[in-house]
Amino acid sequence: MAKETRLEALHRALTEKAGQPVLFGDLVRAVWGDTPPSSPLPALRTLVRRLRQSVDDEIVTDASGYRLVVRLPGPSQLPADLPDFVGRREELAALSSSDERVLAITGPPGIGKTALAVRLAHRIRDRFPDGQLHVDLRGFATGPTVTTTQAVGRFLRALGVPPPEVPPGLDEQVELYRSKLRGRKVLVLLDNATGLSPLVPDVEGCAAIVTSRNELPGQTGLGVLTDGEADVLLDRMKIGGSPDDRAELVRLCAHLPLALRIAGAQLADRHLPDYLADLRGDDRLDALEIEGDAAVRAAFALSYQALPDDARRLFGLLSVHPGADFGPASAAVLGETSTEEGARLLGVLARAGLVQQSGERFALHDLIRLFASEQAGTDGPPALRRLLSFYLATASNAAGVVSPGLTRLDPIPLEVEGREFATADEAGAWLDGKRGTLVAAVQVAPHPFAHRLTDAMRGYLNYAGHRPELGVALESGLASARAAGDRPGQAAMHNGFGHLHWVLGAYPKALESYGEALELTESPVVRATLFNNLGLVRRDLGDLDGALADMEEARRTVPEESALHANVLMNLGTIHGARAELRQAVAHLTKALRRHEEAGAWVRAAVCHENIAVAHIELGEYDEARPHLESAMAGYERYGMADSNKPNLLANLADVADQAGEHDQARAFATEGLELARRFGDVRVEVEALIRLGEAREAAELADRIDYPVGRRKALLEIAVHDRALAAEVLADVRASGDRLLEAKAVLALALASGDHGLALEALELARAREQGVVVRRAEEFLAGSAAPAAPSAQPPANGGSTSS
């Protein structure tokens, strides 16, 4: 038997404890036994890097080791196959044997394109063991279509990409989508497309089935069913009658599968000749034989007329529902009835063939939705307002639990009460399940619902990482508010765009959006919110004087007893910290912490704990910093926010461990922080983690790309201790920017690079005046001759979480 390679030994050691962290030391022993290399951790990291490239499973860096996460089976999103599918033998055989990457099926509505596509997908799914993706693009529906951005976002999540890691730009999303498909065999079913799009995977080993009413390259065009195929379909549906009556039914339904299925649902308890007499209609027979749509409409009409009054009313009202599917609760709101009655009526419609049922969810075929909309009449708009009232009320209630503390528009009177939620998990689950429907609702909602729904959802969509959907909702909400001349609504949407740009590192765009919001609002609370948000962006840009002015303006504007005032105090503390006014920072943060704890705002209290720890790290008070970091983590975990806040926290834990001499632990913290920052799309923290890992040049380049000057200066200071000219350049830049927290570090970096004791004395004096304990110690060591010039400069900790409003 061949000897086990080191790579195989590492994989085995991780696999034996899959899902659990395996200590660095245990892995070193498993790979090298009693003869480890001289630098075991770097060697282990190199081996882990190779293993990540050779296996599908994910290998995660934990604080003290590595953890193997078994890759789950690929997505399986195909709709259920029709049990009574008939015909299309030639088309199915040709498509099944094709090796083309795009299998296009085209034809008029009701012809059976989706049925054939689903049957084909199930037939060939074994060729695609890595999964099957599906989306109904609703390209010909009366409501909003599914955009490419929305669809590719759903696909990325199905392929294992966490929502915050989905990039904001469509080009980047498509590239990530294709990169996730490379090396895999995945089938993609795109139903009701208007044409070929980037959703078609141009990737070796993958294929797409596309249905459309429009002509497509290489298409398989469908015609109506033959007499024989239609006859078989009637048999499958257990439709009796004489051959002549059955032949007439096929003719009156224009040989269309959809019309025949609707007719079949009606004939379950009716006599065929009676049904034919109703369907025949002397004045319509010629039209029915010529136009398929008319045949379908005739079948719809008979099914509709056979319904009881309450089911007929609900059927028409369902046409206004904006999402792809709906459940009994939504039906009840539309029909002004109970959820139980809504479920009963949906069952009636499903048995009549007018509603498609899949588990507890229901949907309307595009043609049936169009027919239903004609029946809604003047009851349609009021029903839509009831539904939007329900969604807005429920989304507001859920958002209040999931993302409390955000400044939102004042509530308006609503016709329907919303659901209440006892826990954040319950509220988040509702938002997760309704996300697609809510975004679709924003796109069709009349004023004032579009921007108000967006305002209610924006915190959830942002913090959960659903940023493409947030962009779609903000665009629609802003357009609706503008058309109505609603200035507060426009301001709210610009505020939402500002937060989105800030999180994505697009600082100039964030300033622009917040500035536009300021011009549109006269509300003192909203103005205070916007000055708070502007201050945070200016802080990250290094404009500390501007940041302080904005935050002080926010503090003057907002009432002292409000939750927003405590939030402003907290953010003001981070700005004083960045200005090297550390004791003042701790005082503001401690006061804000007390206010948040009194109000039960535990998430914001956790943010305060983290920022107090940051100030103590800078002061060189590591024993004081550690318990605050632990309290912050406990607070985040308590409310399910640990993952999104953990990257920044790990960067600060790395600083504490490093200064305590726990260098391996510090590197482990920084490595995990980097991986999580990339997963959640937190580019600012990615820069911070790269600096702590010694990847200063990469960090500087990334900071440049996102226009994060503070991060760029921090990174360049790491390099500058080896380069006197660069050190002088960075010092000049730091002083020009007014960055007081970095000034002593920059002076010390130049002293280290040049060996200049006079500069070291200057750095020491600056650091003592500002109580920057780390720099004081480093400067004293240099002056005592114990520090080598090549040693890295002390870096300021990463700012703790900040809260925009």
Tab-separated table of N, CA and C in Angstrom, residues 78 120-132 185 187:
chain	number	residue	atom	x	y	z
A	78	LEU	N	-35.663	21.865	-8.971
A	78	LEU	CA	-36.605	21.594	-10.061
A	78	LEU	C	-38.028	21.475	-9.533
A	120	LEU	N	-38.104	17.398	-19.332
A	120	LEU	CA	-36.748	17.260	-19.864
A	120	LEU	C	-35.715	17.359	-18.744
A	121	ALA	N	-35.900	18.332	-17.865
A	121	ALA	CA	-34.939	18.525	-16.774
A	121	ALA	C	-34.858	17.294	-15.887
A	122	HIS	N	-36.009	16.708	-15.579
A	122	HIS	CA	-35.993	15.496	-14.750
A	122	HIS	C	-35.351	14.328	-15.500
A	123	ARG	N	-35.535	14.271	-16.807
A	123	ARG	CA	-34.964	13.167	-17.580
A	123	ARG	C	-33.438	13.231	-17.604
A	124	ILE	N	-32.886	14.443	-17.683
A	124	ILE	CA	-31.428	14.552	-17.849
A	124	ILE	C	-30.712	14.979	-16.567
A	125	ARG	N	-31.413	15.055	-15.445
A	125	ARG	CA	-30.803	15.575	-14.222
A	125	ARG	C	-29.631	14.726	-13.739
A	126	ASP	N	-29.632	13.431	-14.063
A	126	ASP	CA	-28.530	12.577	-13.619
A	126	ASP	C	-27.192	12.997	-14.228
A	127	ARG	N	-27.242	13.727	-15.338
A	127	ARG	CA	-25.987	14.193	-15.945
A	127	ARG	C	-25.406	15.377	-15.179
A	128	PHE	N	-26.182	15.902	-14.239
A	128	PHE	CA	-25.774	17.116	-13.514
A	128	PHE	C	-25.821	16.849	-12.010
A	129	PRO	N	-24.874	16.038	-11.547
A	129	PRO	CA	-24.899	15.610	-10.134
A	129	PRO	C	-24.622	16.728	-9.139
A	130	ASP	N	-24.120	17.877	-9.612
A	130	ASP	CA	-23.796	18.962	-8.693
A	130	ASP	C	-24.969	19.907	-8.446
A	131	GLY	N	-26.137	19.587	-9.031
A	131	GLY	CA	-27.313	20.365	-8.680
A	131	GLY	C	-28.095	20.878	-9.865
A	132	GLN	N	-29.302	21.333	-9.556
A	132	GLN	CA	-30.181	21.918	-10.556
A	132	GLN	C	-30.771	23.208	-9.979
A	185	LYS	N	-21.040	20.273	-12.519
A	185	LYS	CA	-22.031	19.956	-13.543
A	185	LYS	C	-23.395	20.316	-12.969
A	187	LEU	N	-27.358	21.968	-13.840
A	187	LEU	CA	-28.398	22.269	-14.832
A	187	LEU	C	-29.188	23.478	-14.356
